[in-house]
């Protein structure tokens, strides 16, 4: 994956045959496309050009590029008739993610919240990293788990209900928790690598093949640590959402009205 | 799978070369064919045309389409000689599903009950969703388990017997229960994803491969949660059927007489 | 597998080029060939024709067809020299099956018992279903397990011995017991499906893949339930055989004399 | 595998082009070749012809056939220089098998004992069945386990030692013990089949696939039953050998002198 | 892998067509390239030639070769913009490895520490063996585990944080610990080989195939021994780093200033 | 594998075109090449011829053949520079094997000890069987385990250290221990075969397929018995080495001086 300098260079190449508005900040676009491959970036600029052409614009502007970035990552917008109840559920679910992220000390700012369905998702909350991370810390990973729990927590607090829509959130949170325990030595199991090892060891003068799956007993301990981490993330999210219910209502209401809230507006609503 | 708008569009295409009665409600047909693929819908209209032709109708009417939909989903009717005892068992079994569904607060209305054998099934109770669901909730999943238990519960209450015919119901109920525990975080095991994960995690700057089958110990906990959910669904169904035995008898009797009961008649019988 | 109507139709087709006695009841033949495929039925009529030809009969009669049915299902008769002790063991073993079946309330009548070796079996006790079953019940499955235990039980009661010949019986009994526990929800593990599930679940709007092998702990519980069911079937058979030892002796003695006993004679011997 | 009648017929065919002594008892040869395939029998007669030709006999006699049978089953004689200690160990080991068999009530008579190495075996004790068995009983299987333990038991009683040569005996004894527990329902686990089942069950109207490996817990119980059976067989053999040490010495001594003892001589030595 | 004599010979061959400074010590280069294959060595000399050519040098000098060796083993330098905080984290992490190594009695001297990113690593601490090891001892393996723990320990002591960057260290430390337990009999499980064995055993006169995976119970014991070894290595590293915090600060500070510290400078800083 | 007679015959064939010293004892060479295949023997004579040619000998003598035998089995000599400490470690390790063997009652005499590296091994202690073994006993297998432990034991007693070089010894000792428990019934688990069985059983008249992996519980018991056997072998070796430290020092010292000690010299040193 290209880093910010790489992305700038790639964008420069693919921007050559297109006409862009003069006030475009390539610096900002490069920063907000963390995780895009070279192909994604090329794709994004082409989609932006198509979008601009559809509205007979002579130049591609930054909004066009942002819309194109979303389409590349989440798929095209998908208008579907929803009941008011369904829209409300989605609005609160996404607002939950956003509010927990807002009150997480090391999280990046919420860039956009939307209840417009795209691809298979009913809504989305974008929290792109503001810089290319070099070190990822335990503290930030714990916060990420809490943010992912924000949706489910809100379903329960507001509707006394759980939906199947939180499944992807649970899967992502569990994946982080597992890596913390297994790969990063960040649990009570201590500084040990618990994933499979299939390389040859070379000690002194002999080579040894070491197949190294952990025992069922250790697997059970890993499962318990994962449960602790997700449960803890859930409790943190619950506390944040409970203490900030008014903010939550405000964001959900705004989403039901406008369907999409951008970074500035979100920040304004949270500060009021 | 196409949603309601998609189905309407697909039906419009395949309806072009056929002659339909003027009072057909495509809206209603689209709503009742949730879960049909494009091929299923095309197939359904062709079967309806064949059916209408067999009776020398000049136009295809809505009943023809409904019959065709059933054939597409369950297979053709299968007349087989059955003992009166067998017919009674089937009638009560299906009535059990219908009665539990009727008293489940969030269930869709029972559309049709029948003891006419089709494909491998001895009877069927159709409860199609009245709309394209966006959120599926824990409450509704619990009710679905109870509805599936309605047949077995009735076998025991009326005949003090169990049949092998409930096996598909148990399998479906268990599948929902498993997903609630494993995929949806809806059990006492908490907000954690317990299915297999085989993707690469990308944290900070390193990629990790995480094979993630849960431990035998966690598997055992999952099994216990599944048992709790199915057992609980069984008890709920038992209570509903026990409290409404007269209604059950009435529905079973009607089925033995008419073999098939439609939505309106079922509603009428339940209200009397 | 064709049902009774299907079998009648198939027999009608393959009977066309052959000459049959006029008193043949195709109804009865169809009823007694439950579980025969179309190929089995064709095969059976051809064997009957060969058999009749061997004895220079001008017409094929019902006995010929019955003999042919046996050859199709169990293989040809196999004359082998046996010690009197071996013959006695076989006679009691088969008599055990027959006597337990006779005293099982829901079992079909014993159609034929024989100690003529066929294929790999030393003897056989035929208890064909008298009708195409629609519902199979827990009660009948329990009785089937007991009938299968009848042979082993008799070995122990009469000879204070066990033989390897009961292995197929144990295997069949265990297969039924396992299905009762795993597939049919008929054990103390409750109304839950415990077999493997490998389908996709479709709840609300998301598809989930659920690999679902049960845990070693649940496997152990399944094994215990299976043991309970076979042990219980064994005890039931033991009680029946113990209480009816005179009948058992009578049947065994008749078998040693005549080698094969037909339905009517068996019924007569049991009533005397 | 052909039975005695089958073997007689096969021998008759392959005997046609060869010249045999007139006093040959084909009945006896057929009886002693239990477990020989058609190819084995043909092979045996050819080897007998070669053997007879080597010694310029005009006719093949019964001794030639017996020698040929041994070569077909165990491989050719293998003269190898052995220390006196090794020969003594082998003699006692084989004598142990023979003595335990002699005192086992249902065992067939010992046909030949030899300490002439053949193929991979250092010696052999032949105890061919005297008839085609129809029923194999628990009693006889237990005795077979004891006979197999006779070699190891003797090693310990005479030399206070154990050799690797008993490994095949242990493997055979364990195989019988396992089948008794798993296949034949002859252990304290009761009348249940504990092997793998992979067939389709057909109950009532539905087909079910049942993969049926037993649980680790049941596997452990099976292992314990197997240990009990082999341990018990060992104790029985130990008692027999201890009580008949003089006979054992006599047989071992005879073997060291003559290398091979035939049925009649063995019987005579045991009776003296 | 070639030993020091082998490497000298290989270098001599590939050095033939190139021009080198006269003061180059091939002895020293051979000693510092432990673990290089023949292809690595050839590659290294070619890279050195390219590097020298880039700066218009007429001769390749020893620095060029050292730079080339690094490129061959870790990949090319990778300039990326990092926050000051990220640089500080990396500097302390690498300093941690170096300080623990310095105070480990049997460790080789630290050859170079750097926070210049190369390939996928953010920094590196090179501690090449000063000679071709013949015997690798338990004492040295324990020290290697401690050195690997030096980075994680420092993260916690200085920043009260854990990063994902320690994952490779944990993986390497665990691999050594596992080999100590499984392959080298260096744990409390005693002098036994606990890896898989799949060879044929040849004892006395028989060949036996022995598949030999250890039991889940033994796997659990192995996991516990591995945890003890890594935990112990962590504690040793913690003690060393805690007692030498001033040295640590000094090294980290030097790294932030100069990005790379060579052997001599490191030694000087540690002695001051 | 050819036995001594076979080896003599094979040597005779391949010796035909070569010129040998007249005092060569083919008997002795045959006896010392236990475990050599026909190809190994041919290879050995060819290597001996090359060796003799290198020194311009007109005839191949017995020393040449012995050197060739070593090269065939262990690979060519490998001169590598070793520290004095490394040489000392190797010398004591090999001396440990030799001393334990010397004091093991049933072991064959030590034929040669060497600290000249060959192939992947740093040294070797040759203890070839003096005759083709027919029976391998429990006593001898236990002694073999102790001899293998001799190296590790010496490392600990002399250097208070453990090296990775003992890994092959542990692996061989464990392989013998496993076979004793699993294949030979020589442990407290009794006279039972605990390896996998995959043959068909043929009892009475039916064939049964028996897959027979032991349970995890039994695997754990096997692991414990293996640990007991290796631990016990270690203790026996420790006692022998401790009681004979002076002899050990003498052998190690001689090895450091002469690098290789032959049978006669070893015997002499031990007797002094």
PDB file of C-alpha atoms in Angstrom, chain F residues 113-203:
ATOM      1  CA  UNK F 113      35.009 -42.238  19.095  1.00  0.00           C
ATOM      2  CA  UNK F 114      35.829 -39.135  17.130  1.00  0.00           C
ATOM      3  CA  UNK F 115      35.527 -35.348  17.326  1.00  0.00           C
ATOM      4  CA  UNK F 116      36.245 -34.924  13.637  1.00  0.00           C
ATOM      5  CA  UNK F 117      33.136 -33.325  12.155  1.00  0.00           C
ATOM      6  CA  UNK F 118      31.465 -35.346   9.406  1.00  0.00           C
ATOM      7  CA  UNK F 119      28.384 -34.232   7.463  1.00  0.00           C
ATOM      8  CA  UNK F 120      26.162 -32.376   9.964  1.00  0.00           C
ATOM      9  CA  UNK F 121      27.580 -34.051  13.076  1.00  0.00           C
ATOM     10  CA  UNK F 122      30.337 -32.539  15.217  1.00  0.00           C
ATOM     11  CA  UNK F 123      31.585 -35.902  16.390  1.00  0.00           C
ATOM     12  CA  UNK F 124      30.523 -39.515  16.533  1.00  0.00           C
ATOM     13  CA  UNK F 125      30.654 -42.544  18.756  1.00  0.00           C
ATOM     14  CA  UNK F 126      30.315 -45.807  16.832  1.00  0.00           C
ATOM     15  CA  UNK F 127      28.897 -48.810  18.661  1.00  0.00           C
ATOM     16  CA  UNK F 128      28.080 -51.282  15.871  1.00  0.00           C
ATOM     17  CA  UNK F 129      26.332 -54.538  16.787  1.00  0.00           C
ATOM     18  CA  UNK F 130      28.798 -57.388  16.922  1.00  0.00           C
ATOM     19  CA  UNK F 131      26.281 -59.801  15.479  1.00  0.00           C
ATOM     20  CA  UNK F 132      23.012 -59.784  13.548  1.00  0.00           C
ATOM     21  CA  UNK F 133      20.497 -59.440  16.339  1.00  0.00           C
ATOM     22  CA  UNK F 134      17.546 -61.777  16.245  1.00  0.00           C
ATOM     23  CA  UNK F 135      15.722 -60.805  19.428  1.00  0.00           C
ATOM     24  CA  UNK F 136      15.858 -57.259  20.710  1.00  0.00           C
ATOM     25  CA  UNK F 137      15.069 -57.097  24.442  1.00  0.00           C
ATOM     26  CA  UNK F 138      13.580 -54.539  26.788  1.00  0.00           C
ATOM     27  CA  UNK F 139      16.834 -54.497  28.766  1.00  0.00           C
ATOM     28  CA  UNK F 140      18.886 -53.595  25.721  1.00  0.00           C
ATOM     29  CA  UNK F 141      16.423 -50.916  24.584  1.00  0.00           C
ATOM     30  CA  UNK F 142      16.617 -49.289  28.037  1.00  0.00           C
ATOM     31  CA  UNK F 143      20.410 -49.316  27.801  1.00  0.00           C
ATOM     32  CA  UNK F 144      20.303 -47.736  24.360  1.00  0.00           C
ATOM     33  CA  UNK F 145      18.232 -44.869  25.765  1.00  0.00           C
ATOM     34  CA  UNK F 146      20.804 -44.350  28.528  1.00  0.00           C
ATOM     35  CA  UNK F 147      23.695 -44.354  26.048  1.00  0.00           C
ATOM     36  CA  UNK F 148      21.896 -41.665  23.999  1.00  0.00           C
ATOM     37  CA  UNK F 149      21.439 -39.583  27.154  1.00  0.00           C
ATOM     38  CA  UNK F 150      25.183 -39.825  27.904  1.00  0.00           C
ATOM     39  CA  UNK F 151      26.008 -36.710  25.879  1.00  0.00           C
ATOM     40  CA  UNK F 152      23.458 -34.373  27.477  1.00  0.00           C
ATOM     41  CA  UNK F 153      24.224 -35.677  30.962  1.00  0.00           C
ATOM     42  CA  UNK F 154      27.919 -34.884  30.468  1.00  0.00           C
ATOM     43  CA  UNK F 155      27.169 -31.361  29.231  1.00  0.00           C
ATOM     44  CA  UNK F 156      25.367 -30.684  32.482  1.00  0.00           C
ATOM     45  CA  UNK F 157      27.832 -32.383  34.835  1.00  0.00           C
ATOM     46  CA  UNK F 158      30.966 -30.862  33.328  1.00  0.00           C
ATOM     47  CA  UNK F 159      29.814 -27.488  31.989  1.00  0.00           C
ATOM     48  CA  UNK F 160      26.551 -26.887  33.904  1.00  0.00           C
ATOM     49  CA  UNK F 161      25.186 -26.148  30.474  1.00  0.00           C
ATOM     50  CA  UNK F 162      22.921 -27.696  27.826  1.00  0.00           C
ATOM     51  CA  UNK F 163      23.578 -27.524  24.076  1.00  0.00           C
ATOM     52  CA  UNK F 164      21.359 -27.837  21.033  1.00  0.00           C
ATOM     53  CA  UNK F 165      23.687 -30.574  19.833  1.00  0.00           C
ATOM     54  CA  UNK F 166      21.876 -33.154  22.009  1.00  0.00           C
ATOM     55  CA  UNK F 167      18.687 -32.779  19.989  1.00  0.00           C
ATOM     56  CA  UNK F 168      19.345 -35.747  17.711  1.00  0.00           C
ATOM     57  CA  UNK F 169      20.140 -37.901  20.750  1.00  0.00           C
ATOM     58  CA  UNK F 170      16.868 -36.903  22.419  1.00  0.00           C
ATOM     59  CA  UNK F 171      14.956 -37.602  19.221  1.00  0.00           C
ATOM     60  CA  UNK F 172      16.453 -41.100  18.903  1.00  0.00           C
ATOM     61  CA  UNK F 173      15.910 -41.901  22.577  1.00  0.00           C
ATOM     62  CA  UNK F 174      12.312 -40.717  22.380  1.00  0.00           C
ATOM     63  CA  UNK F 175      11.715 -42.808  19.274  1.00  0.00           C
ATOM     64  CA  UNK F 176      12.867 -45.949  21.077  1.00  0.00           C
ATOM     65  CA  UNK F 177      10.811 -45.064  24.167  1.00  0.00           C
ATOM     66  CA  UNK F 178       7.721 -44.499  22.029  1.00  0.00           C
ATOM     67  CA  UNK F 179       8.104 -47.841  20.282  1.00  0.00           C
ATOM     68  CA  UNK F 180       8.517 -49.583  23.649  1.00  0.00           C
ATOM     69  CA  UNK F 181       5.213 -48.133  24.845  1.00  0.00           C
ATOM     70  CA  UNK F 182       3.214 -48.202  21.603  1.00  0.00           C
ATOM     71  CA  UNK F 183       4.498 -51.165  19.626  1.00  0.00           C
ATOM     72  CA  UNK F 184       6.137 -53.521  22.094  1.00  0.00           C
ATOM     73  CA  UNK F 185       3.875 -53.435  25.156  1.00  0.00           C
ATOM     74  CA  UNK F 186       6.901 -52.759  27.399  1.00  0.00           C
ATOM     75  CA  UNK F 187       5.384 -50.041  29.624  1.00  0.00           C
ATOM     76  CA  UNK F 188       2.937 -49.869  32.489  1.00  0.00           C
ATOM     77  CA  UNK F 189       0.134 -49.561  29.938  1.00  0.00           C
ATOM     78  CA  UNK F 190       0.467 -53.311  29.571  1.00  0.00           C
ATOM     79  CA  UNK F 191       0.456 -55.860  26.743  1.00  0.00           C
ATOM     80  CA  UNK F 192      -1.546 -53.860  24.214  1.00  0.00           C
ATOM     81  CA  UNK F 193      -0.729 -52.429  20.809  1.00  0.00           C
ATOM     82  CA  UNK F 194      -1.353 -48.653  20.826  1.00  0.00           C
ATOM     83  CA  UNK F 195      -0.410 -47.696  17.285  1.00  0.00           C
ATOM     84  CA  UNK F 196      -2.842 -47.107  14.450  1.00  0.00           C
ATOM     85  CA  UNK F 197      -4.543 -50.131  12.965  1.00  0.00           C
ATOM     86  CA  UNK F 198      -6.135 -49.902   9.587  1.00  0.00           C
ATOM     87  CA  UNK F 199      -6.594 -53.437   8.457  1.00  0.00           C
ATOM     88  CA  UNK F 200      -9.709 -55.431   7.904  1.00  0.00           C
ATOM     89  CA  UNK F 201     -10.609 -57.855  10.629  1.00  0.00           C
ATOM     90  CA  UNK F 202     -11.975 -61.227   9.591  1.00  0.00           C
ATOM     91  CA  UNK F 203     -13.852 -62.929  12.415  1.00  0.00           C
TER      92      UNK F 203
END
